[in-house]
Every structure is written in C-alpha cells, then in structure tokens.
Short mmCIF file of C-alpha atoms in Angstrom, two decimals:
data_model
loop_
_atom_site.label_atom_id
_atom_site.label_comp_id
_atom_site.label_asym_id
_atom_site.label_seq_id
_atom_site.Cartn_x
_atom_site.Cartn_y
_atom_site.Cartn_z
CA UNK A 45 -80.54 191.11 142.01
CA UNK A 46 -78.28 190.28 139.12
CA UNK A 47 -79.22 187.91 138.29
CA UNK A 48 -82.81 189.39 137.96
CA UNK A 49 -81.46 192.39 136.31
CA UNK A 50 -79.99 190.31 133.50
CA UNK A 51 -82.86 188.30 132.92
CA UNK A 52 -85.26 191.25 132.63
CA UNK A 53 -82.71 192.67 130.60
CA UNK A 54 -82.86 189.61 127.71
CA UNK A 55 -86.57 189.42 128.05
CA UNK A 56 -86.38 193.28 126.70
CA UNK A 57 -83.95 192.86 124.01
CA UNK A 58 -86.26 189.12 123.30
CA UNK A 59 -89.60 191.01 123.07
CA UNK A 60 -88.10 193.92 120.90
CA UNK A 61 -86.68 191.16 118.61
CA UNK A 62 -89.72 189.52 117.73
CA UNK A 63 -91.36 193.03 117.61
CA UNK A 64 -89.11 193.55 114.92
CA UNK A 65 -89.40 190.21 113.36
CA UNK A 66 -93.21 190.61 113.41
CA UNK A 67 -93.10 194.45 112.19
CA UNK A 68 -90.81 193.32 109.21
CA UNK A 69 -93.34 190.41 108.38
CA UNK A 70 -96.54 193.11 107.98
CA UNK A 71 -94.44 196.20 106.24
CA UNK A 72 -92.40 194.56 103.98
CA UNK A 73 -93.72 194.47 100.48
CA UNK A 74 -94.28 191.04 99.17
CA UNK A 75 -94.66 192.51 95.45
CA UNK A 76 -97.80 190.38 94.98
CA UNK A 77 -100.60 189.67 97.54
CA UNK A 78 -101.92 186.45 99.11
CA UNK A 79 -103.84 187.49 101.19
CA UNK A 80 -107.97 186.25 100.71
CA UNK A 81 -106.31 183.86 98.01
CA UNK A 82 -107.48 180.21 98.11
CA UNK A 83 -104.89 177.85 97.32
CA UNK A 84 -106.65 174.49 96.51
CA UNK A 85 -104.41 171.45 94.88
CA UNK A 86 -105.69 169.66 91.58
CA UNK A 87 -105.49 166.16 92.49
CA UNK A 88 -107.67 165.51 88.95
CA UNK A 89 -105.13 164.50 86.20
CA UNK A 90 -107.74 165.74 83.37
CA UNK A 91 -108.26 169.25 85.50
CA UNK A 92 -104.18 169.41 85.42
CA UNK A 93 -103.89 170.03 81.86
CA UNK A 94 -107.76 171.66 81.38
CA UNK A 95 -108.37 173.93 83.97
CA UNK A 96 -110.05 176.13 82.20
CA UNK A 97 -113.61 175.23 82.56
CA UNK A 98 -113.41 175.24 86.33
CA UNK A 99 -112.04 178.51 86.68
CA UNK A 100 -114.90 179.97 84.01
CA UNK A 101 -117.26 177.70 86.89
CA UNK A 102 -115.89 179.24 89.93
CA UNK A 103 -115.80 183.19 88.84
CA UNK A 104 -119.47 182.60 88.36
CA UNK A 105 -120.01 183.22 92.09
CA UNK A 106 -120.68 186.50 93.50
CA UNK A 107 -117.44 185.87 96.27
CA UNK A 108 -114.99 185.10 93.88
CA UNK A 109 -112.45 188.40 92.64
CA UNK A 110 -110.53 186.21 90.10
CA UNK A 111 -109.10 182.71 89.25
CA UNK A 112 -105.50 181.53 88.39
CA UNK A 113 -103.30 178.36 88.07
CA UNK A 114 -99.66 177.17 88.86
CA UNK A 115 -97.60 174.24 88.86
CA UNK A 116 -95.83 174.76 92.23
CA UNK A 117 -97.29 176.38 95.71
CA UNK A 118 -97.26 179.74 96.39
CA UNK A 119 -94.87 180.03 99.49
CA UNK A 120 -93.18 176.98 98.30
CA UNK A 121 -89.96 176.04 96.15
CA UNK A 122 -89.79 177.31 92.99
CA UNK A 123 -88.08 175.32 89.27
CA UNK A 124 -84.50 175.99 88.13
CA UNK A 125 -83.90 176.50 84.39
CA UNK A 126 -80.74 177.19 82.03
CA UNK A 127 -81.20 179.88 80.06
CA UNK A 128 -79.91 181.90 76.62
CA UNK A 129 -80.79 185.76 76.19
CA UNK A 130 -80.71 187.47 73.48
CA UNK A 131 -77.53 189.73 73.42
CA UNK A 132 -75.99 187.97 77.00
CA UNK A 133 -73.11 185.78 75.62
CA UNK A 134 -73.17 182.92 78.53
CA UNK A 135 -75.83 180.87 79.26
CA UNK A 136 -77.35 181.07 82.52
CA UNK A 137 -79.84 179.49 85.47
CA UNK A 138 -82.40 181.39 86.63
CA UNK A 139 -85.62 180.53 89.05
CA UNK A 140 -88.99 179.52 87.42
CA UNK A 141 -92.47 179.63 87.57
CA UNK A 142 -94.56 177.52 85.84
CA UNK A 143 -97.93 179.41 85.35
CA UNK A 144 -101.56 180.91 83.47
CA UNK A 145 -102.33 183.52 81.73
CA UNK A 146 -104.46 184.66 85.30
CA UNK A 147 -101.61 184.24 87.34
CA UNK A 148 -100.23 187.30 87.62
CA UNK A 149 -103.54 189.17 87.88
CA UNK A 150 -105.09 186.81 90.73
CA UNK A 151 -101.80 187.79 92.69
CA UNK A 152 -102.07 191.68 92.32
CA UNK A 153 -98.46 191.26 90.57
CA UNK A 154 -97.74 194.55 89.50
CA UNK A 155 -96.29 195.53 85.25
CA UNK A 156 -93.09 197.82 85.20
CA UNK A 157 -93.00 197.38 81.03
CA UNK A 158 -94.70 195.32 78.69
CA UNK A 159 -97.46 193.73 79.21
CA UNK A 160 -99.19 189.87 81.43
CA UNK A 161 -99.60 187.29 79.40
CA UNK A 162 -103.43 187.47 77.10
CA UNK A 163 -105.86 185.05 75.53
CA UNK A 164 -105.87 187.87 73.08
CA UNK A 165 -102.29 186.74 72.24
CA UNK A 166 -102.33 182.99 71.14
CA UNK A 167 -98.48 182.34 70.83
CA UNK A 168 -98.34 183.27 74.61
CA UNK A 169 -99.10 179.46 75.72
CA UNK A 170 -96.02 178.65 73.94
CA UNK A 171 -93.19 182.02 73.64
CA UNK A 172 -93.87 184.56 75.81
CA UNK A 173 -91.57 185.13 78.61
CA UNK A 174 -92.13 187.58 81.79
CA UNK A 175 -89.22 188.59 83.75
CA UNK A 176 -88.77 190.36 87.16
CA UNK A 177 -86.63 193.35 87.62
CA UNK A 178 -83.82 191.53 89.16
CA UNK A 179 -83.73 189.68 86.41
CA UNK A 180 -83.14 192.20 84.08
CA UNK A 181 -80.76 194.30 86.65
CA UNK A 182 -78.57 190.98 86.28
CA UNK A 183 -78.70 190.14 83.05
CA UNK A 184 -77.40 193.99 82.01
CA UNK A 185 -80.33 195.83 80.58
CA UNK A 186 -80.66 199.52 81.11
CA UNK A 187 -84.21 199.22 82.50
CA UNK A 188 -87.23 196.68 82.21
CA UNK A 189 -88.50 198.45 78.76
CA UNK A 190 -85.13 197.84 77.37
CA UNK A 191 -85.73 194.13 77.96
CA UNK A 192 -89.44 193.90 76.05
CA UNK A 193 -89.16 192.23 72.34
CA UNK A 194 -85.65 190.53 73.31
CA UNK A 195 -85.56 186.50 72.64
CA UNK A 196 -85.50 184.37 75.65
CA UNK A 197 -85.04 180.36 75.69
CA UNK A 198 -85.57 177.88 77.90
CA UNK A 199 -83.02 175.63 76.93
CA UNK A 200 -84.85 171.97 76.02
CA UNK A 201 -88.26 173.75 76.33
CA UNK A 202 -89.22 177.20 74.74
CA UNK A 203 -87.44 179.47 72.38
CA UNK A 204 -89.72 182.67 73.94
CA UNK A 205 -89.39 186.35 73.54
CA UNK A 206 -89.75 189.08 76.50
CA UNK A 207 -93.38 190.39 76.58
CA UNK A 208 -93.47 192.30 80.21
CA UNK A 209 -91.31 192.67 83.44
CA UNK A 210 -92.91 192.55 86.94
CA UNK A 211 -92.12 194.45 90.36
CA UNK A 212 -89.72 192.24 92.58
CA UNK A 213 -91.60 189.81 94.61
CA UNK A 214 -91.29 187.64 97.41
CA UNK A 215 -92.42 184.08 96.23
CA UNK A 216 -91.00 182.37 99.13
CA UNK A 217 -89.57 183.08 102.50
CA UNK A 218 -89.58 187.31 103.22
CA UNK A 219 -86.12 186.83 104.74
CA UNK A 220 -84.93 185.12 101.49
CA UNK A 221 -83.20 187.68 98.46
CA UNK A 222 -85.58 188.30 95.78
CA UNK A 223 -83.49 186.47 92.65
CA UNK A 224 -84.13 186.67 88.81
CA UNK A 225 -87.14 184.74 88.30
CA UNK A 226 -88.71 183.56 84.85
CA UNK A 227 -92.79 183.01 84.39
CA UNK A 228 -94.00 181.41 81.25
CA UNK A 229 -97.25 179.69 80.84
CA UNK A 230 -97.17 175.63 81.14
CA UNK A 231 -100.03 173.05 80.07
CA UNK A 232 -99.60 171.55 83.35
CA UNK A 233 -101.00 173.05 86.59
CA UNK A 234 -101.02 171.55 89.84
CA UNK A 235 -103.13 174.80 91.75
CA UNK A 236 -105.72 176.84 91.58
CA UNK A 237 -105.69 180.25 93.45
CA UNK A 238 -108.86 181.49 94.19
CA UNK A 239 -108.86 185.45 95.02
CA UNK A 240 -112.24 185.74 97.32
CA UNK A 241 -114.10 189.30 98.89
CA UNK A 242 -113.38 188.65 102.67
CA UNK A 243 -117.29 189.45 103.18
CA UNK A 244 -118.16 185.76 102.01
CA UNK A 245 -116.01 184.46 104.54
CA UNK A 246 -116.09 181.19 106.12
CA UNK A 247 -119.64 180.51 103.89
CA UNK A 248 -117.84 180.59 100.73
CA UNK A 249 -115.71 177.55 101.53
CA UNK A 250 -118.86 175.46 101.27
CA UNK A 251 -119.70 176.80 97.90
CA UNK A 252 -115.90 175.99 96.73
CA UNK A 253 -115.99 172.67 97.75
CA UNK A 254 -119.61 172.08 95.54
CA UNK A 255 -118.10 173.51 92.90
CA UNK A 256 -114.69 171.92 92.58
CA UNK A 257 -116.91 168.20 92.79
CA UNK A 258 -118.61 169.50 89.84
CA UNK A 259 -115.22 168.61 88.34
CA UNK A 260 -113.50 166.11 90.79
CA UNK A 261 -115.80 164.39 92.64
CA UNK A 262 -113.17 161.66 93.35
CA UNK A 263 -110.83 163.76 95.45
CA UNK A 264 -111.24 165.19 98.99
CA UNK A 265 -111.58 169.37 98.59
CA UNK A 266 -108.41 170.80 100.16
CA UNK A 267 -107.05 173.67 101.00
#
C-alpha cells in the first residue's frame, strides 16, 4: 500500500510538472511569432545573395502574409560579434543576427523606439543597427529612445548607427535568458520565412514548392 501510495504520489507531482512545462511553453511570450511561418533553406548560391526576386514571386499569391530572409534558422544558434558603442568605453560581444529588411516584419517583431530597417533608407544594407532592450538595459542607456542615432560597430565588419530597438524575444530555446542581441542586414541569406493565412493550409505547400523551382529547380523544396 506504500508502495502504491508513493507511486501515485510521483505520478501527481510528474503530471503537474509537465502541466507546467507545457503551460509555460503556450503563455510565455516569444516577442516575435512563428507560428504559420514557412522556413524553407536556400540551397541556390545565386538566390543566397539575390533573394529578392523570389520573395517579390512568392507574395504574389493570395496565401502568402509576407516574405523575409536570414542567415541562420529561426530556433537555431545565433552569431557572436565584438562590439564598440558609442559612449561605452570597453568593447564588448554581443549575439547576432544576420538578416533583411522583411525580417522583422514577417516575425511580428514588435518597435519600442526608432524605427525596422526600409528600402526607403538605402544606407540601411550597410549601417543601420537594431538592438533589443536587453541590449540597451546592459549597455547603460536610460531607455531604448535614448539609444536611437548612437554609433554602433561591428568590429571587422560595419561601422553602423542605432536606427530602432525591438521588444525582448526568444530566438532560441524559451527556457534560455533573453541576451543583448544585434540585427543588421547581410548580403548573404541562407532562409526564407514565409508568413502564410492558415486557411490555405496543406494546399499552399504545393504552390511553394512551384514557385521556389521557378528559381531553383536544381534543389529538392524543403521545409
């Protein structure tokens, strides 16, 4: 009876944990959202550094909410890169993104100050800088508007200046901290991430997979 007892005992306290575990997953706030978002890798060297005219292709169909492009998987590891900051006397490392100007639309990121990154602007593909808010909490600023206009380089890559900071977001695990991250835009692109309407689901996949071997019809269509 004990022994029983016991047993029903850790089954409880097993169920409640991965109740909890489960109830943590779907309330906590990622601070962007993947959810209907196709993540399909460019296998195409040319479509790496041009993937412009197959995201114009692919928001031509009625399904499709928007189009963006990064270098590393969403859910995945993220880059490492020193640092300098305008009025921050040490250099530092922060996490990277490498991404588009559609990134951070296509992800339902959401602006604290400043503003995303434009085609309106043409120096964004090579100095603007977007921050997070634990970036700036770190690197002393008295909020994220205080950070907007300050110079930002990537040491050995971009001397940048702040244009926007973002809401905290989970790139990676939920159970990870959310750590000062950098996104600036990069020539090369190793994803697309297609945002679709749900109501085109599982018939849109077809439709994706003509399209991308409009473009690369030398690679398998993955996702």
């Amino acid at each position: 009876v004990v022994v029983q007892f016991t047993l029903t005992i850790a089954l409880i306290i097993g169920t409640e944990v991965v109740y909890d575990q489960l109830n943590f997953m779907h309330n906590k706030r990622l601070g962007l959202d993947k959810n209907q978002v196709i993540v399909v890798p460019i296998r195409d060297q040319n479509l790496r550094q041009n993937p412009e005219p197959l995201k114009s292709r692919l928001r031509q169909h009625p399904g499709i909410l928007d189009v963006g492009a990064a270098a590393l998987f969403p859910g995945g590891p993220v880059g490492r890169t020193r640092f300098r900051a305008e009025g921050v006397s040490d250099e530092g490392t922060m996490s990277m993104l490498w991404v588009d100007r559609d990134f951070i639309r296509t992800l339902g990121m959401e602006l604290v100050a400043g503003r995303g990154f434009s085609k309106d602007f043409a120096t964004d593909a090579t100095e603007a800088i977007i921050l997070n808010q634990e970036a700036v909490r770190q690197l002393g600023w008295a909020d994220p508007a205080a950070a907007i206009g300050k110079s930002f380089e990537l040491v050995g890559s971009k001397n940048g200046r702040i244009i926007g900071v973002v809401k905290d977001f989970h790139f990676t695990s939920l159970h990870r901290r959310i750590e000062p991250v950098v996104l600036h835009i990069w020539r090369w692109l190793n994803y697309v991430l297609i945002r679709v309407d749900g109501s085109y689901l599982p018939d849109i996949l077809d439709d994706l997979e003509n399209i991308w071997h409009e473009f690369d019809p030398n690679h398998p269509f993955t996702f």
